mmCIF file of C-alpha atoms in Angstrom:
data_model
loop_
_atom_site.group_PDB
_atom_site.id
_atom_site.type_symbol
_atom_site.label_atom_id
_atom_site.label_comp_id
_atom_site.label_asym_id
_atom_site.label_seq_id
_atom_site.Cartn_x
_atom_site.Cartn_y
_atom_site.Cartn_z
ATOM 1 C CA MET A 26 -53.128 -51.801 -25.970
ATOM 2 C CA LYS A 27 -53.960 -54.038 -28.909
ATOM 3 C CA ASN A 28 -57.631 -54.403 -27.934
ATOM 4 C CA THR A 29 -58.110 -50.748 -27.007
ATOM 5 C CA PRO A 30 -60.558 -48.770 -29.189
ATOM 6 C CA PRO A 31 -58.730 -46.524 -31.716
ATOM 7 C CA LYS A 32 -59.973 -43.215 -30.253
ATOM 8 C CA LEU A 33 -58.977 -44.192 -26.712
ATOM 9 C CA ARG A 34 -55.676 -45.553 -27.938
ATOM 10 C CA SER A 35 -54.965 -42.235 -29.665
ATOM 11 C CA ARG A 36 -55.770 -40.296 -26.483
ATOM 12 C CA MET A 37 -53.576 -42.576 -24.408
ATOM 13 C CA ILE A 38 -50.644 -42.165 -26.798
ATOM 14 C CA THR A 39 -51.105 -38.391 -26.718
ATOM 15 C CA PHE A 40 -51.216 -38.435 -22.900
ATOM 16 C CA PHE A 41 -47.993 -40.459 -22.637
ATOM 17 C CA LEU A 42 -46.220 -38.219 -25.149
ATOM 18 C CA ILE A 43 -47.198 -35.086 -23.202
ATOM 19 C CA ALA A 44 -46.074 -36.702 -19.944
ATOM 20 C CA ALA A 45 -42.753 -37.750 -21.490
ATOM 21 C CA LEU A 46 -42.150 -34.263 -22.865
ATOM 22 C CA SER A 47 -43.027 -32.695 -19.503
ATOM 23 C CA ASN A 48 -40.560 -34.955 -17.719
ATOM 24 C CA ALA A 49 -37.903 -34.123 -20.303
ATOM 25 C CA VAL A 50 -38.372 -30.407 -19.595
ATOM 26 C CA ILE A 51 -38.142 -30.965 -15.834
ATOM 27 C CA ALA A 52 -35.065 -33.190 -16.023
ATOM 28 C CA GLY A 53 -33.451 -31.521 -19.002
ATOM 29 C CA SER A 54 -33.653 -27.884 -20.015
ATOM 30 C CA PRO A 55 -36.534 -25.819 -18.632
ATOM 31 C CA ARG A 56 -36.792 -22.344 -20.092
ATOM 32 C CA LEU A 57 -36.543 -19.193 -18.039
ATOM 33 C CA CYS A 58 -39.893 -17.398 -18.071
ATOM 34 C CA ASP A 59 -40.545 -13.814 -19.157
ATOM 35 C CA GLU A 60 -41.390 -12.897 -15.549
ATOM 36 C CA ALA A 61 -37.690 -13.337 -14.667
ATOM 37 C CA SER A 62 -36.863 -10.168 -16.600
ATOM 38 C CA GLU A 63 -39.186 -8.020 -14.458
ATOM 39 C CA ILE A 64 -37.513 -6.442 -11.403
ATOM 40 C CA ASP A 65 -40.859 -6.229 -9.579
ATOM 41 C CA ASN A 66 -40.936 -10.034 -9.349
ATOM 42 C CA TYR A 67 -37.812 -10.067 -7.178
ATOM 43 C CA ASP A 68 -39.893 -9.106 -4.185
ATOM 44 C CA THR A 69 -38.309 -11.001 -1.259
ATOM 45 C CA ASP A 70 -34.997 -10.579 0.576
ATOM 46 C CA PHE A 71 -33.751 -13.747 -1.113
ATOM 47 C CA LEU A 72 -34.881 -12.907 -4.645
ATOM 48 C CA ASP A 73 -33.479 -9.389 -4.350
ATOM 49 C CA ASN A 74 -29.991 -10.932 -4.619
ATOM 50 C CA PHE A 75 -30.683 -12.230 -8.138
ATOM 51 C CA ILE A 76 -31.831 -9.194 -10.094
ATOM 52 C CA THR A 77 -32.224 -10.047 -12.871
ATOM 53 C CA LEU A 78 -31.821 -13.623 -14.054
ATOM 54 C CA LYS A 79 -30.779 -14.251 -17.643
ATOM 55 C CA GLU A 80 -30.532 -17.549 -19.485
ATOM 56 C CA GLY A 81 -27.355 -18.685 -21.189
ATOM 57 C CA GLU A 82 -26.414 -21.930 -22.905
ATOM 58 C CA GLU A 83 -27.357 -25.356 -21.538
ATOM 59 C CA SER A 84 -29.536 -23.993 -18.701
ATOM 60 C CA TRP A 85 -26.795 -21.738 -17.340
ATOM 61 C CA LEU A 86 -28.246 -18.817 -15.383
ATOM 62 C CA PHE A 87 -26.595 -15.440 -14.835
ATOM 63 C CA ARG A 88 -27.553 -12.404 -12.753
ATOM 64 C CA ASN A 89 -26.471 -8.771 -13.051
ATOM 65 C CA THR A 90 -23.511 -9.178 -10.679
ATOM 66 C CA ASP A 91 -22.173 -11.928 -12.954
ATOM 67 C CA LEU A 92 -22.046 -9.427 -15.802
ATOM 68 C CA LYS A 93 -20.197 -6.485 -14.265
ATOM 69 C CA THR A 94 -18.011 -4.176 -16.324
ATOM 70 C CA GLU A 95 -16.682 -2.181 -13.346
ATOM 71 C CA PHE A 96 -14.690 -3.587 -10.431
ATOM 72 C CA GLY A 97 -13.118 -2.332 -7.239
ATOM 73 C CA PRO A 98 -13.622 0.766 -5.124
ATOM 74 C CA GLY A 99 -13.352 4.405 -6.063
ATOM 75 C CA LYS A 100 -10.346 6.602 -5.332
ATOM 76 C CA ARG A 101 -11.155 7.023 -1.634
ATOM 77 C CA GLY A 102 -11.730 3.273 -1.326
ATOM 78 C CA TYR A 103 -8.230 2.534 -2.629
ATOM 79 C CA GLN A 104 -6.786 5.109 -0.209
ATOM 80 C CA ARG A 105 -8.528 3.371 2.686
ATOM 81 C CA LEU A 106 -7.346 -0.046 1.494
ATOM 82 C CA HIS A 107 -3.791 1.307 1.282
ATOM 83 C CA TYR A 108 -3.987 2.591 4.846
ATOM 84 C CA LEU A 109 -5.439 -0.705 6.056
ATOM 85 C CA ASN A 110 -2.587 -2.590 4.399
ATOM 86 C CA LYS A 111 -0.097 -0.242 6.046
ATOM 87 C CA LEU A 112 -1.568 -0.884 9.519
ATOM 88 C CA LEU A 113 -1.474 -4.657 8.983
ATOM 89 C CA LYS A 114 2.187 -4.450 7.947
ATOM 90 C CA GLN A 115 2.914 -2.661 11.220
ATOM 91 C CA HIS A 116 1.645 -5.834 12.894
ATOM 92 C CA GLY A 117 3.989 -7.910 10.721
ATOM 93 C CA THR A 118 1.154 -9.087 8.461
ATOM 94 C CA GLN A 119 1.109 -8.932 4.676
ATOM 95 C CA LEU A 120 -2.385 -8.678 3.206
ATOM 96 C CA MET A 121 -3.229 -10.797 0.166
ATOM 97 C CA ILE A 122 -6.585 -10.287 -1.536
ATOM 98 C CA VAL A 123 -8.044 -13.021 -3.750
ATOM 99 C CA PRO A 124 -10.864 -11.327 -5.705
ATOM 100 C CA ILE A 125 -12.728 -14.234 -7.311
ATOM 101 C CA PRO A 126 -13.576 -13.255 -10.905
ATOM 102 C CA THR A 127 -17.211 -13.096 -11.897
ATOM 103 C CA ARG A 128 -18.883 -15.969 -13.720
ATOM 104 C CA GLY A 129 -19.442 -13.833 -16.816
ATOM 105 C CA ILE A 130 -15.762 -13.181 -17.516
ATOM 106 C CA ILE A 131 -14.810 -16.819 -16.902
ATOM 107 C CA GLU A 132 -17.611 -18.934 -18.368
ATOM 108 C CA THR A 133 -17.850 -16.947 -21.598
ATOM 109 C CA ASN A 134 -18.876 -19.958 -23.695
ATOM 110 C CA GLN A 135 -22.036 -20.331 -21.613
ATOM 111 C CA LEU A 136 -23.369 -16.800 -22.131
ATOM 112 C CA GLY A 137 -25.284 -17.671 -25.285
ATOM 113 C CA ASP A 138 -27.311 -14.676 -26.487
ATOM 114 C CA ILE A 139 -26.817 -12.615 -23.324
ATOM 115 C CA ALA A 140 -25.645 -9.114 -24.264
ATOM 116 C CA TYR A 141 -22.400 -8.767 -22.316
ATOM 117 C CA ASP A 142 -19.062 -7.317 -23.411
ATOM 118 C CA THR A 143 -16.680 -9.940 -22.004
ATOM 119 C CA LYS A 144 -13.575 -8.076 -23.194
ATOM 120 C CA GLN A 145 -14.673 -4.946 -21.346
ATOM 121 C CA GLY A 146 -15.415 -6.992 -18.229
ATOM 122 C CA GLN A 147 -12.067 -8.774 -18.342
ATOM 123 C CA GLN A 148 -10.148 -5.532 -18.886
ATOM 124 C CA ALA A 149 -11.937 -3.848 -15.976
ATOM 125 C CA TYR A 150 -11.133 -6.852 -13.774
ATOM 126 C CA GLU A 151 -7.457 -6.722 -14.770
ATOM 127 C CA ASN A 152 -7.374 -2.997 -13.976
ATOM 128 C CA TYR A 153 -8.784 -3.806 -10.535
ATOM 129 C CA LEU A 154 -6.070 -6.376 -9.834
ATOM 130 C CA ALA A 155 -3.386 -3.954 -11.045
ATOM 131 C CA SER A 156 -4.727 -1.202 -8.776
ATOM 132 C CA LEU A 157 -4.584 -3.504 -5.731
ATOM 133 C CA ARG A 158 -0.988 -4.453 -6.548
ATOM 134 C CA LYS A 159 -0.066 -0.794 -6.970
ATOM 135 C CA ILE A 160 -0.971 -0.039 -3.338
ATOM 136 C CA GLY A 161 1.173 -2.897 -2.029
ATOM 137 C CA ILE A 162 -1.426 -5.648 -1.639
ATOM 138 C CA ALA A 163 -0.379 -9.117 -2.780
ATOM 139 C CA VAL A 164 -2.689 -10.441 -5.509
ATOM 140 C CA PRO A 165 -2.417 -13.753 -7.389
ATOM 141 C CA LYS A 166 -2.378 -13.652 -11.195
ATOM 142 C CA LEU A 167 -6.067 -14.509 -11.391
ATOM 143 C CA GLU A 168 -6.322 -13.015 -14.868
ATOM 144 C CA ASN A 169 -4.581 -16.196 -16.038
ATOM 145 C CA LEU A 170 -7.804 -18.095 -15.334
ATOM 146 C CA TYR A 171 -9.429 -16.956 -18.566
ATOM 147 C CA LYS A 172 -6.213 -17.089 -20.572
ATOM 148 C CA LYS A 173 -6.139 -20.889 -20.617
ATOM 149 C CA ILE A 174 -8.624 -23.487 -21.811
ATOM 150 C CA HIS A 175 -10.352 -25.464 -19.051
ATOM 151 C CA ASN A 176 -11.910 -28.861 -19.617
ATOM 152 C CA LYS A 177 -14.202 -28.418 -16.605
ATOM 153 C CA PRO A 178 -16.343 -25.472 -15.470
ATOM 154 C CA LEU A 179 -14.866 -23.263 -12.753
ATOM 155 C CA PHE A 180 -18.345 -22.291 -11.579
ATOM 156 C CA PHE A 181 -21.684 -23.999 -11.196
ATOM 157 C CA ALA A 182 -24.212 -23.462 -13.970
ATOM 158 C CA ARG A 183 -26.903 -22.215 -11.591
ATOM 159 C CA ASP A 184 -25.108 -21.099 -8.440
ATOM 160 C CA HIS A 185 -22.811 -18.249 -7.423
ATOM 161 C CA HIS A 186 -20.075 -20.479 -5.950
ATOM 162 C CA TRP A 187 -17.061 -21.942 -7.682
ATOM 163 C CA THR A 188 -16.784 -25.686 -8.206
ATOM 164 C CA SER A 189 -14.084 -27.812 -6.574
ATOM 165 C CA TYR A 190 -12.178 -27.500 -9.842
ATOM 166 C CA GLY A 191 -12.499 -23.716 -9.749
ATOM 167 C CA ALA A 192 -11.264 -23.666 -6.148
ATOM 168 C CA LYS A 193 -8.307 -25.831 -7.178
ATOM 169 C CA GLU A 194 -7.322 -23.580 -10.087
ATOM 170 C CA VAL A 195 -7.500 -20.427 -7.941
ATOM 171 C CA ALA A 196 -5.541 -22.173 -5.178
ATOM 172 C CA LYS A 197 -2.725 -23.012 -7.619
ATOM 173 C CA LEU A 198 -2.361 -19.355 -8.602
ATOM 174 C CA THR A 199 -2.650 -18.209 -4.984
ATOM 175 C CA ALA A 200 0.021 -20.688 -3.849
ATOM 176 C CA ARG A 201 2.416 -19.331 -6.474
ATOM 177 C CA LYS A 202 1.965 -15.862 -5.005
ATOM 178 C CA ILE A 203 2.432 -17.177 -1.460
ATOM 179 C CA LYS A 204 5.793 -18.655 -2.477
ATOM 180 C CA GLN A 205 6.929 -15.203 -3.636
ATOM 181 C CA GLN A 206 6.452 -13.654 -0.181
ATOM 182 C CA ASP A 207 9.562 -12.862 1.868
ATOM 183 C CA PHE A 208 8.580 -15.031 4.832
ATOM 184 C CA TYR A 209 8.074 -18.173 2.736
ATOM 185 C CA LYS A 210 11.667 -19.379 2.471
ATOM 186 C CA ASP A 211 12.069 -19.400 6.277
ATOM 187 C CA THR A 212 8.826 -21.269 6.969
ATOM 188 C CA SER A 213 8.765 -24.999 7.701
ATOM 189 C CA LYS A 214 7.127 -26.887 4.839
ATOM 190 C CA GLN A 215 4.767 -29.839 5.119
ATOM 191 C CA GLU A 216 3.335 -32.391 2.727
ATOM 192 C CA PHE A 217 -0.388 -32.613 1.976
ATOM 193 C CA GLU A 218 -2.395 -35.038 -0.094
ATOM 194 C CA THR A 219 -5.816 -34.495 -1.669
ATOM 195 C CA ASN A 220 -8.237 -37.339 -2.328
ATOM 196 C CA LYS A 221 -11.744 -37.710 -3.650
ATOM 197 C CA VAL A 222 -14.184 -38.640 -0.866
ATOM 198 C CA GLY A 223 -17.575 -38.543 -2.567
ATOM 199 C CA GLN A 224 -19.859 -36.232 -4.464
ATOM 200 C CA LEU A 225 -21.560 -32.923 -3.720
ATOM 201 C CA VAL A 226 -25.125 -32.170 -4.758
ATOM 202 C CA MET A 227 -25.687 -28.499 -5.480
ATOM 203 C CA VAL A 228 -29.161 -26.994 -5.443
ATOM 204 C CA GLY A 229 -27.957 -23.673 -6.808
ATOM 205 C CA SER A 230 -28.951 -20.228 -5.577
ATOM 206 C CA HIS A 231 -29.715 -19.000 -9.120
ATOM 207 C CA GLN A 232 -31.668 -22.202 -9.620
ATOM 208 C CA LYS A 233 -33.790 -21.633 -6.499
ATOM 209 C CA ALA A 234 -34.580 -18.080 -7.577
ATOM 210 C CA ALA A 235 -35.581 -19.162 -11.090
ATOM 211 C CA GLU A 236 -37.731 -21.996 -9.774
ATOM 212 C CA GLU A 237 -39.505 -19.637 -7.382
ATOM 213 C CA ILE A 238 -40.261 -17.010 -10.010
ATOM 214 C CA CYS A 239 -41.002 -19.293 -12.962
ATOM 215 C CA LYS A 240 -42.483 -22.332 -11.182
ATOM 216 C CA ILE A 241 -40.135 -24.669 -13.059
ATOM 217 C CA GLN A 242 -37.729 -27.354 -11.928
ATOM 218 C CA TYR A 243 -34.056 -27.859 -12.809
ATOM 219 C CA GLU A 244 -31.835 -30.862 -12.318
ATOM 220 C CA ASN A 245 -29.510 -30.467 -9.357
ATOM 221 C CA GLU A 246 -25.807 -30.305 -10.195
ATOM 222 C CA MET A 247 -23.267 -32.825 -8.943
ATOM 223 C CA ILE A 248 -19.495 -32.558 -8.611
ATOM 224 C CA ASP A 249 -16.776 -34.609 -6.976
ATOM 225 C CA GLU A 250 -15.860 -33.767 -3.369
ATOM 226 C CA TYR A 251 -12.256 -33.690 -2.163
ATOM 227 C CA THR A 252 -10.468 -33.354 1.154
ATOM 228 C CA THR A 253 -6.825 -32.685 1.913
ATOM 229 C CA GLU A 254 -4.785 -34.324 4.681
ATOM 230 C CA ASN A 255 -1.403 -33.616 6.173
ATOM 231 C CA ILE A 256 0.852 -36.585 5.377
ATOM 232 C CA SER A 257 4.031 -35.181 6.937
ATOM 233 C CA GLU A 258 5.736 -37.098 9.723
ATOM 234 C CA LEU A 259 4.772 -34.793 12.582
ATOM 235 C CA ASP A 260 6.200 -34.896 16.096
ATOM 236 C CA LEU A 261 3.073 -35.635 18.137
ATOM 237 C CA PHE A 262 4.825 -34.667 21.369
ATOM 238 C CA GLY A 263 6.475 -31.522 20.114
ATOM 239 C CA ASP A 264 5.189 -27.974 20.296
ATOM 240 C CA ILE A 265 2.515 -27.220 17.698
ATOM 241 C CA ALA A 266 3.415 -24.000 15.921
ATOM 242 C CA GLU A 267 0.753 -21.415 15.241
ATOM 243 C CA PRO A 268 -0.085 -21.249 11.506
ATOM 244 C CA GLU A 269 1.670 -18.316 9.890
ATOM 245 C CA VAL A 270 -0.969 -18.021 7.177
ATOM 246 C CA VAL A 271 -4.636 -17.313 7.919
ATOM 247 C CA LEU A 272 -7.471 -17.470 5.407
ATOM 248 C CA VAL A 273 -10.572 -15.331 5.843
ATOM 249 C CA GLY A 274 -13.375 -15.095 3.350
ATOM 250 C CA THR A 275 -16.785 -16.334 2.331
ATOM 251 C CA SER A 276 -18.686 -19.574 1.826
ATOM 252 C CA ASN A 277 -16.437 -20.253 -1.158
ATOM 253 C CA SER A 278 -13.765 -21.095 1.407
ATOM 254 C CA ASN A 279 -15.796 -22.507 4.274
ATOM 255 C CA ALA A 280 -19.359 -23.762 3.893
ATOM 256 C CA LYS A 281 -21.519 -26.821 4.371
ATOM 257 C CA LEU A 282 -20.515 -27.866 0.854
ATOM 258 C CA ASN A 283 -16.742 -28.237 0.905
ATOM 259 C CA PHE A 284 -15.044 -26.945 -2.257
ATOM 260 C CA ASN A 285 -11.646 -27.603 -0.583
ATOM 261 C CA PHE A 286 -10.040 -24.234 -1.338
ATOM 262 C CA SER A 287 -8.009 -24.180 1.886
ATOM 263 C CA GLY A 288 -7.006 -27.816 1.335
ATOM 264 C CA TYR A 289 -5.706 -27.115 -2.141
ATOM 265 C CA LEU A 290 -3.916 -24.026 -0.812
ATOM 266 C CA MET A 291 -2.089 -26.175 1.727
ATOM 267 C CA GLN A 292 -1.236 -28.814 -0.850
ATOM 268 C CA TYR A 293 0.252 -26.384 -3.360
ATOM 269 C CA SER A 294 1.935 -24.020 -0.889
ATOM 270 C CA LYS A 295 3.133 -26.800 1.476
ATOM 271 C CA LEU A 296 2.061 -24.608 4.409
ATOM 272 C CA ASP A 297 -0.386 -25.187 7.244
ATOM 273 C CA ILE A 298 -3.181 -22.636 6.798
ATOM 274 C CA LEU A 299 -5.756 -21.680 9.395
ATOM 275 C CA ASN A 300 -9.141 -21.393 7.678
ATOM 276 C CA LEU A 301 -11.378 -18.837 9.407
ATOM 277 C CA ALA A 302 -13.641 -18.065 6.454
ATOM 278 C CA LYS A 303 -17.285 -17.603 7.314
ATOM 279 C CA SER A 304 -20.349 -18.772 5.430
ATOM 280 C CA GLY A 305 -23.015 -16.087 5.139
ATOM 281 C CA GLY A 306 -20.725 -13.383 6.481
ATOM 282 C CA GLY A 307 -20.445 -11.345 3.305
ATOM 283 C CA TYR A 308 -17.098 -9.877 2.332
ATOM 284 C CA ASP A 309 -16.398 -8.428 5.798
ATOM 285 C CA GLY A 310 -17.716 -10.840 8.445
ATOM 286 C CA ALA A 311 -14.735 -13.196 8.677
ATOM 287 C CA ILE A 312 -11.996 -10.568 8.569
ATOM 288 C CA LEU A 313 -13.701 -8.396 11.207
ATOM 289 C CA ASP A 314 -14.208 -11.399 13.501
ATOM 290 C CA TYR A 315 -10.571 -12.388 13.129
ATOM 291 C CA LEU A 316 -9.168 -8.938 13.885
ATOM 292 C CA LYS A 317 -11.284 -8.890 17.077
ATOM 293 C CA SER A 318 -9.886 -12.237 18.191
ATOM 294 C CA GLU A 319 -7.277 -12.930 20.839
ATOM 295 C CA ASP A 320 -5.489 -15.124 18.279
ATOM 296 C CA PHE A 321 -4.753 -12.128 16.086
ATOM 297 C CA LYS A 322 -3.776 -9.938 19.035
ATOM 298 C CA ALA A 323 -1.363 -12.538 20.399
ATOM 299 C CA ASN A 324 -0.039 -13.996 17.131
ATOM 300 C CA PRO A 325 -0.575 -11.870 14.020
ATOM 301 C CA PRO A 326 0.044 -14.053 10.951
ATOM 302 C CA LYS A 327 2.781 -13.454 8.415
ATOM 303 C CA LEU A 328 0.148 -13.540 5.693
ATOM 304 C CA LEU A 329 -3.573 -12.814 5.822
ATOM 305 C CA ILE A 330 -5.405 -14.143 2.747
ATOM 306 C CA TRP A 331 -8.727 -12.409 2.157
ATOM 307 C CA GLU A 332 -10.912 -14.278 -0.350
ATOM 308 C CA ILE A 333 -13.769 -12.157 -1.693
ATOM 309 C CA PRO A 334 -16.007 -12.303 -4.769
ATOM 310 C CA SER A 335 -14.958 -9.451 -7.039
ATOM 311 C CA TYR A 336 -18.505 -8.147 -7.382
ATOM 312 C CA TYR A 337 -18.095 -6.503 -3.954
ATOM 313 C CA SER A 338 -16.922 -2.933 -4.515
ATOM 314 C CA LEU A 339 -15.082 -2.502 -1.150
ATOM 315 C CA ASN A 340 -16.280 1.095 -0.991
ATOM 316 C CA SER A 341 -17.866 1.031 2.476
ATOM 317 C CA LYS A 342 -16.442 3.788 4.671
ATOM 318 C CA SER A 343 -17.938 2.250 7.831
ATOM 319 C CA PHE A 344 -16.166 -1.059 7.131
ATOM 320 C CA TYR A 345 -12.743 0.603 7.006
ATOM 321 C CA LYS A 346 -13.504 2.584 10.150
ATOM 322 C CA LYS A 347 -14.226 -0.669 11.997
ATOM 323 C CA MET A 348 -11.039 -2.276 10.685
ATOM 324 C CA VAL A 349 -8.825 0.670 11.593
ATOM 325 C CA ARG A 350 -10.432 0.957 15.038
ATOM 326 C CA LEU A 351 -9.741 -2.730 15.724
ATOM 327 C CA LEU A 352 -6.108 -2.523 14.625
ATOM 328 C CA LYS A 353 -5.455 0.626 16.642
ATOM 329 C CA GLN A 354 -7.147 -0.903 19.683
ATOM 330 C CA ASN A 355 -4.839 -3.904 19.306
ATOM 331 C CA ASP A 356 -1.863 -1.534 19.351
ATOM 332 C CA ARG A 357 -3.118 0.147 22.519
ATOM 333 C CA ASP A 358 -3.735 -3.216 24.217
ATOM 334 C CA ASN A 359 -0.279 -4.492 23.273
ATOM 335 C CA ASN A 360 1.425 -1.287 24.455
ATOM 336 C CA LYS A 361 -0.479 -1.466 27.742
ATOM 337 C CA LYS A 362 0.563 -5.105 28.180
ATOM 338 C CA LYS A 363 4.215 -4.254 27.516
ATOM 339 C CA SER A 364 4.094 -1.384 30.043
ATOM 340 C CA MET A 365 2.654 -3.701 32.695
ATOM 341 C CA GLU A 366 5.375 -6.263 32.006
ATOM 342 C CA VAL A 367 8.059 -3.587 32.464
ATOM 343 C CA VAL A 368 6.509 -2.408 35.750
ATOM 344 C CA SER A 369 6.265 -5.972 37.095
ATOM 345 C CA ARG A 370 9.978 -6.690 36.594
#
């Protein structure tokens, strides 16, 4: 550049500085645009899930459901949940609900200038857990998650899922609750080992929404990926027992990106767990599919773990009607089968 005319040299330097700054914004910390605060800009089925994005610290993004101050169903919803739990117990199945706390009450240090009363949110969440326990549903002590200091984030900065570390921490608390159940002491235990197998690249859902509205680009997030293996000395020629614990839930428990929740559950509980969670099925898809299945009809589990994000209210009357109808149909089918067996003797 030594022989370049001064004016041209100045322009070239300016050009390279602008380019460098632009790249820094793309790779570093792009700013959420003003358009993200306007509800009218969330005008597709996808964007409708992210009303409205807000910017926290270090490019963390939050949406309204991350910042809830009310949790759980209304009075009638709790009554329906109580009845559902009662019907499951008649099948010999204890219901455990794992309501994943919202990102706002966990990642409080990342909220920045977002106006959110974390104490109110945490208290409402604790009231929700207490209400579930009051009607006889087993619930892990998930409130302990924000009562200890974590050296890693439990959630992604720009996605609605938990990280592998978040899945691990919730699994530890869930396993403790599993061990308190009556059936646990009489169940054969196995040994599991968890190992790192690679890395996951997360192009977050909040990130996609922000990029679409604001025409900006964020760095993708990366975390370690883990899998869990059974290392017990199993009898390969013996009868394989049906798992006595079944997990149903969302993409947090079973998705293309493996956060290893079921693996950690097996490691810490020392139980084989059948993972029937369903990606993209909402709060109800996996549990409805399972109750329809021949597996449930023939071998109801001792424990049914239902993992759900706590931003779902569980107020839907039609959902409970479907659940009750399925359980009562199972009873009728089983009674009919027993009557036929008696007649055939």
